[in-house]
Coordinates of C-alpha atoms and ligand atoms in Angstrom, one line a residue:
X17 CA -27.0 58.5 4.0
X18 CA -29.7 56.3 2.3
X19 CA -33.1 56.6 3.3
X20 CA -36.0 53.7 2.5
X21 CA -39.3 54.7 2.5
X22 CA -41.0 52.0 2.9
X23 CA -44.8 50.8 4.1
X24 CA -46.1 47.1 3.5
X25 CA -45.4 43.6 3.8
X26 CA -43.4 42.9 0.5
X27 CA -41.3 45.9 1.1
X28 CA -39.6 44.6 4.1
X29 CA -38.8 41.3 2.4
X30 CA -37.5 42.8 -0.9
X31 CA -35.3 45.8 1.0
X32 CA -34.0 43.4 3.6
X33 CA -31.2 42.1 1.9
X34 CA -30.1 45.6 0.4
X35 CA -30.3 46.9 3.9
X36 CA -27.6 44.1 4.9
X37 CA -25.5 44.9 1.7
X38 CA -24.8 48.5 2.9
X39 CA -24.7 47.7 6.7
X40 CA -22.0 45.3 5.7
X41 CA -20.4 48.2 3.7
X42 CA -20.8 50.6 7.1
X43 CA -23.0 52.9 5.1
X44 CA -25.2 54.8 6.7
X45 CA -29.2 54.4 6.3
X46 CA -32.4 55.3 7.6
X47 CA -35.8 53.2 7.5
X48 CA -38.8 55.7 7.0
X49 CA -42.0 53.7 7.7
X50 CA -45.2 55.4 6.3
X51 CA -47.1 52.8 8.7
X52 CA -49.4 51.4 5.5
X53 CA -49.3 48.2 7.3
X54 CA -49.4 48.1 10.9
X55 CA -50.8 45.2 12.2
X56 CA -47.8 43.0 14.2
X57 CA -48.1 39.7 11.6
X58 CA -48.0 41.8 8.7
X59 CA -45.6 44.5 10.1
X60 CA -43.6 43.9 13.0
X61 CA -42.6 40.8 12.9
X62 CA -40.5 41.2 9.5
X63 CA -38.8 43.5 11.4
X64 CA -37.8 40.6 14.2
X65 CA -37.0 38.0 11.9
X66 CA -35.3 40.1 9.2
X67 CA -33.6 41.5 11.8
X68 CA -34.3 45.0 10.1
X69 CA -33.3 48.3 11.8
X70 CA -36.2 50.0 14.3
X71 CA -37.4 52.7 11.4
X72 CA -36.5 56.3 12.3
X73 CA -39.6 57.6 12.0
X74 CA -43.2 55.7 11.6
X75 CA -46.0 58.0 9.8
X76 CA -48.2 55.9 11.1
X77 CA -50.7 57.1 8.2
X78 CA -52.8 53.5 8.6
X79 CA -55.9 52.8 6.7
X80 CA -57.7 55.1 4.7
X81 CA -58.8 56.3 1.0
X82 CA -56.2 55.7 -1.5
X83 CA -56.1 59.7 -2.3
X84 CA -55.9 60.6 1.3
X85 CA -53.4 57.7 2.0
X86 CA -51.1 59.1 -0.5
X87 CA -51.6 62.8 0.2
X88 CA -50.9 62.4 3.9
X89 CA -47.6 59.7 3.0
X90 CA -46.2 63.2 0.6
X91 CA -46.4 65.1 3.2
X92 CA -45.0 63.2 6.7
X93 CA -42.8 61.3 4.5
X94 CA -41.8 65.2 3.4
X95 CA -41.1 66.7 6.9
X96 CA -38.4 63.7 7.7
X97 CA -36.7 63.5 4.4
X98 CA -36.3 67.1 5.1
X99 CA -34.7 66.7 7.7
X100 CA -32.6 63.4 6.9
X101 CA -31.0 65.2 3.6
X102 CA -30.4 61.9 2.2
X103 CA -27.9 61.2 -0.5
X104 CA -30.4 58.6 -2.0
X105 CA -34.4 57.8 -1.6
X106 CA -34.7 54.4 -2.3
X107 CA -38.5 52.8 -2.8
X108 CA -39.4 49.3 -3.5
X109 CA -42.1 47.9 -5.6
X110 CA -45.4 49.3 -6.4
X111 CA -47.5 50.5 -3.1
X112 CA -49.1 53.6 -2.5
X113 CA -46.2 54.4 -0.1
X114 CA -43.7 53.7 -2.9
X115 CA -45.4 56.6 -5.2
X116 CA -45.5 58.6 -2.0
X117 CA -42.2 58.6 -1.0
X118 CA -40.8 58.8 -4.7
X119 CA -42.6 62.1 -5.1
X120 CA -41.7 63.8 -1.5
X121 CA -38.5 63.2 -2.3
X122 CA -38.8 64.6 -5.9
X123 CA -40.4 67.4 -4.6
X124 CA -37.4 67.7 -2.1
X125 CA -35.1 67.7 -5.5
X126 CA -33.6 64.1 -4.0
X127 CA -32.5 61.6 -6.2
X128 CA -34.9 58.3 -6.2
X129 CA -33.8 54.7 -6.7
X130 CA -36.4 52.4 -7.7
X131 CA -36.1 49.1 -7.1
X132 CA -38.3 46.1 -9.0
X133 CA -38.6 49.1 -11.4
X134 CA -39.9 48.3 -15.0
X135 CA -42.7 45.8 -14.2
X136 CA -45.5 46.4 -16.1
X137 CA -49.2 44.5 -16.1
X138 CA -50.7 47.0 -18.9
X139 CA -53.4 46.8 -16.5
X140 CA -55.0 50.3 -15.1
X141 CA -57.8 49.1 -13.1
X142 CA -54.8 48.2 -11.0
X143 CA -53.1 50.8 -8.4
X144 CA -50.4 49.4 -9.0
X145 CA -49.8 50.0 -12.5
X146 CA -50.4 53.7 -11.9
X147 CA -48.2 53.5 -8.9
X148 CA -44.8 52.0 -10.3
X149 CA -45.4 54.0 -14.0
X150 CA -45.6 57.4 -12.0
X151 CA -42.9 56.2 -9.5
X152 CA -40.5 55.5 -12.5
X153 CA -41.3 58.8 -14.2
X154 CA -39.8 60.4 -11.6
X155 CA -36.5 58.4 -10.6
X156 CA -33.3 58.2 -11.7
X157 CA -31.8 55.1 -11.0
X158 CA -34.4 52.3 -12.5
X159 CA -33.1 48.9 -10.7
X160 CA -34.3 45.6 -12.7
X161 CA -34.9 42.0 -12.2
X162 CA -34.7 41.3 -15.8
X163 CA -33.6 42.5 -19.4
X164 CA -37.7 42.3 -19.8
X165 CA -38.0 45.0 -17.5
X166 CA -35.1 47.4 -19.5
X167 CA -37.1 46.7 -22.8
X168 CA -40.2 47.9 -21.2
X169 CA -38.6 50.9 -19.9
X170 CA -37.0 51.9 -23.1
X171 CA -40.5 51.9 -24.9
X172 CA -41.6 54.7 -22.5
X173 CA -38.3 56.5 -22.8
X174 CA -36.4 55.7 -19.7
X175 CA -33.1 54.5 -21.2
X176 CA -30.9 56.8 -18.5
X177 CA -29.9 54.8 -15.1
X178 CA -31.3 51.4 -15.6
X179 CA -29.8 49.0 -14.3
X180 CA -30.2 44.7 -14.4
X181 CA -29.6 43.8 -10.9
X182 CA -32.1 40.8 -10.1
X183 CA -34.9 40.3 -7.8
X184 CA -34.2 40.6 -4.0
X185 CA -37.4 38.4 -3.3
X186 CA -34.1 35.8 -4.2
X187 CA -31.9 36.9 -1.7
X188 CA -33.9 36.9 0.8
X189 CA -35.0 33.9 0.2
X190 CA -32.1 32.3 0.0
X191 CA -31.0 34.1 3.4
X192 CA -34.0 32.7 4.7
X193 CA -34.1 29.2 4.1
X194 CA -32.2 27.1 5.9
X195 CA -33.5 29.5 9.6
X196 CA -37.0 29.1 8.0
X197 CA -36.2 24.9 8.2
X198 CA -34.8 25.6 11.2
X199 CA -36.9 27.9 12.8
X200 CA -40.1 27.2 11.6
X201 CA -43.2 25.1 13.6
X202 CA -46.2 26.2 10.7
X203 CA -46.0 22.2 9.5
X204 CA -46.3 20.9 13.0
X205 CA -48.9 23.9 14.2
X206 CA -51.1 23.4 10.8
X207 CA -51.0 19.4 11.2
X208 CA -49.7 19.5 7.5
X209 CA -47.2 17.0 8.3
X210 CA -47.0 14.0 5.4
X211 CA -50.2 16.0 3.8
X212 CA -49.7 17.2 0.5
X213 CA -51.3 21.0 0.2
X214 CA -51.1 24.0 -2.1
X215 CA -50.6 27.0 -0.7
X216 CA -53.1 30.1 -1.6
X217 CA -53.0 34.1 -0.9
X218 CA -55.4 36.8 -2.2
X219 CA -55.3 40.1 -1.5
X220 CA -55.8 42.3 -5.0
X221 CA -58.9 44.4 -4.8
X222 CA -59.7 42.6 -8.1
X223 CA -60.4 39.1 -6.0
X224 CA -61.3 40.0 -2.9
X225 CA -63.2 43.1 -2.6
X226 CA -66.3 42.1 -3.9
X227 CA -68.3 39.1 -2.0
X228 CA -69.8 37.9 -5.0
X229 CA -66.0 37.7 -7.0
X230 CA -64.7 36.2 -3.8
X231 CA -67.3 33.9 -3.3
X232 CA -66.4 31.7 -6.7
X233 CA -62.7 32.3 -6.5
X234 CA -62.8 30.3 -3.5
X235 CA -65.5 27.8 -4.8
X236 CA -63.4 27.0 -7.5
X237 CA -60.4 26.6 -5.1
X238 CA -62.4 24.4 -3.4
X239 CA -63.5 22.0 -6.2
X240 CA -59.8 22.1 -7.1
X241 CA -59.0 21.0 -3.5
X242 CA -61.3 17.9 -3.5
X243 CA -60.4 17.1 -7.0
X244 CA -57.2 16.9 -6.8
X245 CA -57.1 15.7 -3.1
X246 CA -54.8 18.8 -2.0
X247 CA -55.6 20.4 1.6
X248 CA -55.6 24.4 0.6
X249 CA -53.2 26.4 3.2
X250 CA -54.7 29.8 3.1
X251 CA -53.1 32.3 5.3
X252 CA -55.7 35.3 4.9
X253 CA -54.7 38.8 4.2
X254 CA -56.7 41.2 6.2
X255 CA -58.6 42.9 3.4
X256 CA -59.7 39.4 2.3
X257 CA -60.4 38.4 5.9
X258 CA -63.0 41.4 5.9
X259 CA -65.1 40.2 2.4
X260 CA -65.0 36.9 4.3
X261 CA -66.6 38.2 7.2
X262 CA -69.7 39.9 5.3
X263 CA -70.4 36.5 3.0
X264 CA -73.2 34.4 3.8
X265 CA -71.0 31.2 3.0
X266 CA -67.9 32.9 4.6
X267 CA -67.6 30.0 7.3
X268 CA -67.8 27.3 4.7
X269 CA -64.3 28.6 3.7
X270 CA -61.9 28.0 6.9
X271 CA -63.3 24.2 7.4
X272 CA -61.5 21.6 4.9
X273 CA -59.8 21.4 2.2
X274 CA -59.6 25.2 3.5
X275 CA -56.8 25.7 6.6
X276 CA -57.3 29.1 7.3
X277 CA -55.1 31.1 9.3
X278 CA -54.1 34.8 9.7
X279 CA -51.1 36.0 7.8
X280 CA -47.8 34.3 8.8
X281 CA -44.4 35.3 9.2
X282 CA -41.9 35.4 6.8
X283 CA -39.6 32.4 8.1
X284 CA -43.4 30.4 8.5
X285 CA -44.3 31.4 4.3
X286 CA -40.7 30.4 3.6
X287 CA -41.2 26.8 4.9
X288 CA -44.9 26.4 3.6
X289 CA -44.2 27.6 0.6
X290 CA -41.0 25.2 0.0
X291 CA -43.2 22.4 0.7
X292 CA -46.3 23.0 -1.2
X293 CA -47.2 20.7 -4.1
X294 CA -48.5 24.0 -5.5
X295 CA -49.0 27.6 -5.3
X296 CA -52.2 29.3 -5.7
X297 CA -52.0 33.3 -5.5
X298 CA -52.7 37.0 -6.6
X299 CA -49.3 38.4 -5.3
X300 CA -46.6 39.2 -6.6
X301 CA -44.4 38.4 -4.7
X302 CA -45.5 34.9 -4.0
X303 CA -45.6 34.2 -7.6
X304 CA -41.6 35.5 -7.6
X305 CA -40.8 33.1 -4.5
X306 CA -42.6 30.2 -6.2
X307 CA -40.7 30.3 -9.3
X308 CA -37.4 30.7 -7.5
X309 CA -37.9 28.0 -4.6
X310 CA -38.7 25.8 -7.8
X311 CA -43.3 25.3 -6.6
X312 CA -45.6 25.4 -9.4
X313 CA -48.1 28.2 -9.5
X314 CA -51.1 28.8 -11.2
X315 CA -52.0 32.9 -10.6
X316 CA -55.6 33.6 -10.2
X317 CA -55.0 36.5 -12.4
X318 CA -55.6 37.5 -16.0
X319 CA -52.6 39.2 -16.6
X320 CA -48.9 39.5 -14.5
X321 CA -46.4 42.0 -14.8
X322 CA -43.6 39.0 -13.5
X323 CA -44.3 37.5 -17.4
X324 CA -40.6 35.7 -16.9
X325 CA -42.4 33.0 -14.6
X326 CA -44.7 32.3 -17.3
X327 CA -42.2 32.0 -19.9
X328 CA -39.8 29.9 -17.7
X329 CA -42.9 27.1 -17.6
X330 CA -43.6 28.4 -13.8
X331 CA -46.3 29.8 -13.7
X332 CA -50.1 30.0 -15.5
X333 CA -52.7 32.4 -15.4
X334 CA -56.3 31.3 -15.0
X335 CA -58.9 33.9 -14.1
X336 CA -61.8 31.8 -14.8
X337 CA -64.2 30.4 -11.7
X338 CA -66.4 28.0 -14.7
X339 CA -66.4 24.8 -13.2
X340 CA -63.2 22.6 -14.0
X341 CA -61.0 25.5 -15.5
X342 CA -58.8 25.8 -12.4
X343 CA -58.7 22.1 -12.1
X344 CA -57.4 21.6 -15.5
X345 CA -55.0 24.3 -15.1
X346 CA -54.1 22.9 -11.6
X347 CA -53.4 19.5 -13.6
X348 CA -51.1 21.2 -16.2
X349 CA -49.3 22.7 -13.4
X350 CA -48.5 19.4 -11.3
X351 CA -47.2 17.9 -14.1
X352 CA -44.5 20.6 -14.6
X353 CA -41.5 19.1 -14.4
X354 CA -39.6 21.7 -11.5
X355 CA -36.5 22.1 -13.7
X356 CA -37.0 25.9 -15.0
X357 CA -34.5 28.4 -14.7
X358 CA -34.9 30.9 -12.3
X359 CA -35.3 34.1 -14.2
X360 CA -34.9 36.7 -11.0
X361 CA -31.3 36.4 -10.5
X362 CA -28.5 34.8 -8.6
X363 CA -29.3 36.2 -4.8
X364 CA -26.8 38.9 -5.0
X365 CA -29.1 41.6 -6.2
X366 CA -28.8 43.6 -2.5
X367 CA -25.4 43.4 -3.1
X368 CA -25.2 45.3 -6.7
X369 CA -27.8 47.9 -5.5
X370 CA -25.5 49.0 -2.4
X371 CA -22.5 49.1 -4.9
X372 CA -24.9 51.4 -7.1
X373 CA -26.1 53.4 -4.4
X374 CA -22.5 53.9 -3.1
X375 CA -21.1 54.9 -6.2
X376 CA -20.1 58.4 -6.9
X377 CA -20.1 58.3 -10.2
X378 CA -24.2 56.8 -10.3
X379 CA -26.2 59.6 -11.8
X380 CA -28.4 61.1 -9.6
X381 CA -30.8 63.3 -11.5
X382 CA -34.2 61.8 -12.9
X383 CA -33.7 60.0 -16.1
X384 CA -35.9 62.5 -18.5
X385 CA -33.9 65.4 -17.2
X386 CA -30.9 66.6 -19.4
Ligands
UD1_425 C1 -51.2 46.9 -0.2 C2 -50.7 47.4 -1.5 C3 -50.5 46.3 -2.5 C4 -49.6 45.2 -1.9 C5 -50.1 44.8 -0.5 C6 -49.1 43.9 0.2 C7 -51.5 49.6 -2.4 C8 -52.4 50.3 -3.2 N1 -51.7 48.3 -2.1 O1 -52.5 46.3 -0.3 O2 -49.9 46.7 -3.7 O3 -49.6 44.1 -2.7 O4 -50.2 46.0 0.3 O5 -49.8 43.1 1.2 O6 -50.5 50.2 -1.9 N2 -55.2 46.3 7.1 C9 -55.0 45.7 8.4 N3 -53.7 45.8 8.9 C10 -52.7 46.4 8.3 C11 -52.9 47.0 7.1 C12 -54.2 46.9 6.5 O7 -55.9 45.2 9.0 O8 -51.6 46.4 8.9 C13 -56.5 46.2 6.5 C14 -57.3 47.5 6.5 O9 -58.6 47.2 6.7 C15 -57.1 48.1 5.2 C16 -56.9 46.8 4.3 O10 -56.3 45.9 5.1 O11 -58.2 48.9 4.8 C17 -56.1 47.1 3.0 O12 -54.8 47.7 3.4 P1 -54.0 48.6 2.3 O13 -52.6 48.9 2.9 O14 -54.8 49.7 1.9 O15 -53.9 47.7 1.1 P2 -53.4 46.2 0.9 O16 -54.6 45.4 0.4 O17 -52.8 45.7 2.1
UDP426 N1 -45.9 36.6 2.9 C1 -45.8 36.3 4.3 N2 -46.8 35.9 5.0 C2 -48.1 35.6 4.4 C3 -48.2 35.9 3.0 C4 -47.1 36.4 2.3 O1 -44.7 36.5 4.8 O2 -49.0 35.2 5.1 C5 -44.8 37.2 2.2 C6 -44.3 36.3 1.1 O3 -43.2 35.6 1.5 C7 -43.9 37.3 0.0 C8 -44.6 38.6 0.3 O4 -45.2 38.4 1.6 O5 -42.5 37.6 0.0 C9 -45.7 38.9 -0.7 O6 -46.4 40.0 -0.2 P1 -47.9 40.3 -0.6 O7 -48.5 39.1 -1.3 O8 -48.6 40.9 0.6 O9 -47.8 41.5 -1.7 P2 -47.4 41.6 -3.2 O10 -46.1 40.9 -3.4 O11 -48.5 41.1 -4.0 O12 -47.2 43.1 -3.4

């Protein structure tokens, strides 16, 4: 049996598609939620229109510190591994529930699979970083998106059970696509239709925790808005929402070019994010899905550990809020022409980690260990 610990958002978008790979293959598996997220539109509902099984057991650890969130994900995460005995822990990405369910289950003496492993910003006032650097340390099979990611492992000694495999952000949204079209009313509900918009997310504690950082990220999104005559589609993370709420010019930011809403579903993202003239983000993810549904995206970072988009002509970092930074970079952007490559694979990446996982002869002890 394989068992997922997973927690967040981007977890249940990037597993989704090797969960399909091994319940096509009749292998047996077992979703353990650590309950990170919890909220219906940034939990549940990837569930219903993944079509993802219900989770064996939810931690329901919620909201906390970062040291007590992890502690108490070890430990419940622990108690039902013991019991499942898998034959695999498999972890996605780079969340605090991915670092706590690679080390229960190290702990446990089970073998971990890592998946998106090998991404690296170089950036430690991130969790992250710490997060998918100690997760790695500690599994043995490393699956990649890119050679990129195998070069970066090698350099810190993890040459033993890596494996190129692509990203599953592809897959899925490639599964996706066409019931997103389908499916999907966020054009119609948001009144976007015929209006040309860029689609923004924040989330990383970098942005949005402090009001004053906040405050000129979305000034300069703004400016960029009017300038370039783009309605900004802004569906706000919950963390954001909060740093929002406690700014003196927090209202000035859901009334136009701003169309603020809460967090959408997946099969809603999909559609507005096809249609975008542009994508304006923080995430990960959403810089992944940009580059492969062919959207420009400028990523209000200073540094990303998905460097392929970059190099592909996707994608451009711009930290700066000085007045008409964004807009030139917004500029450069627009006038990509969409023909790049997409560096993340051809969507069968669920498909080569099930074979992986299923193989007898993968090796299953971590990858420093003789
Ligand atoms: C987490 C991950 C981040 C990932 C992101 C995906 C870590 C350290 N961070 O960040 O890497 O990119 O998920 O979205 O693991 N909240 C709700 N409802 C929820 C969950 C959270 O309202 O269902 C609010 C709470 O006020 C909470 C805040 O959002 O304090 C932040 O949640 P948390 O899970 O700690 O971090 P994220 O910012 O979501
Ligand atoms: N996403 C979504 N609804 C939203 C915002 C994002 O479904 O309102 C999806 C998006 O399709 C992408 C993933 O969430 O696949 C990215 O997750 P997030 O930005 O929360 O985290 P990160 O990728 O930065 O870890």
């Amino acid at each position: 049996m394989i068992a997922f610990v997973v927690g967040t958002r981007p977890e249940l978008i990037k597993i989704a598609p090797v969960v399909k790979a091994l319940e096509r293959r009749g292998a047996p598996l077992s979703i353990v939620h650590t309950g990170q997220h919890y909220s219906y539109e940034l939990d549940a509902i990837f569930f219903e229109e993944l079509g993802l099984p219900r989770p064996f057991a939810n931690l329901e650890v919620g909201s906390s510190g970062p040291a007590q969130q992890l502690g108490t994900i070890i430990i419940r995460s622990a108690e039902v591994l013991a019991k499942l005995q898998p034959r695999w822990v498999l972890v996605q990405g780079d969340t605090n529930s991915v670092l706590g369910g690679a080390l229960a289950a190290y702990k446990l003496g089970m073998p971990v699979a890592h998946l998106e492993a090998g991404l690296r910003s170089d950036d430690w006032d991130m969790p992250e970083e710490a997060n998918r650097v100690l997760a790695g340390r500690v599994a043995a099979l490393h699956l990649c998106p890119t050679e990129g990611q195998v070069e970066r492992l090698r350099r810190e000694n993890i040459v033993r059970g890596v494996h190129v495999v692509g990203n599953t952000v592809v897959d899925a949204a490639l599964m996706n696509a066409d019931r997103a079209r389908e499916r999907s009313q966020v054009i119609e509900r948001l009144g976007l239709a015929g209006k040309r918009y860029a689609l923004v997310t924040l989330h990383r504690p970098s942005n949005v925790d402090s009001e004053e950082r906040l405050t000129a990220v979305l000034r300069a999104l703004g400016a960029v808005g009017r300038h370039h005559g783009l309605l900004l589609v802004f569906p706000t993370h919950p963390r954001t929402r909060a740093t929002i709420a406690r700014m003196a010019e927090g209202r000035r930011f859901s009334e136009p070019p701003f169309i603020t809403t809460d967090p959408v579903g997946y099969l809603d993202f999909l559609r507005l994010a096809a249609d975008a003239q542009l994508t304006l983000t923080d995430s990960g993810g959403v810089q992944e899905e940009a580059c492969t549904l062919h959207v420009p995206c400028v990523t209000l970072r200073a540094n990303t550990e998905r460097p392929e988009t970059v190099d592909v002509g996707a994608n451009m970092l711009c930290d700066s809020t000085a007045p008409g930074v964004l807009e030139a970079a917004v500029e450069t952007m627009l006038a990509r022409p969409r023909t790049w490559k997409n560096p993340f694979g051809d969507g069968r990446a669920g498909e080569r980690v099930a074979d992986l996982l299923l193989d007898p002869n993968t090796r299953r002890v971590p990858s420093g260990a003789p």
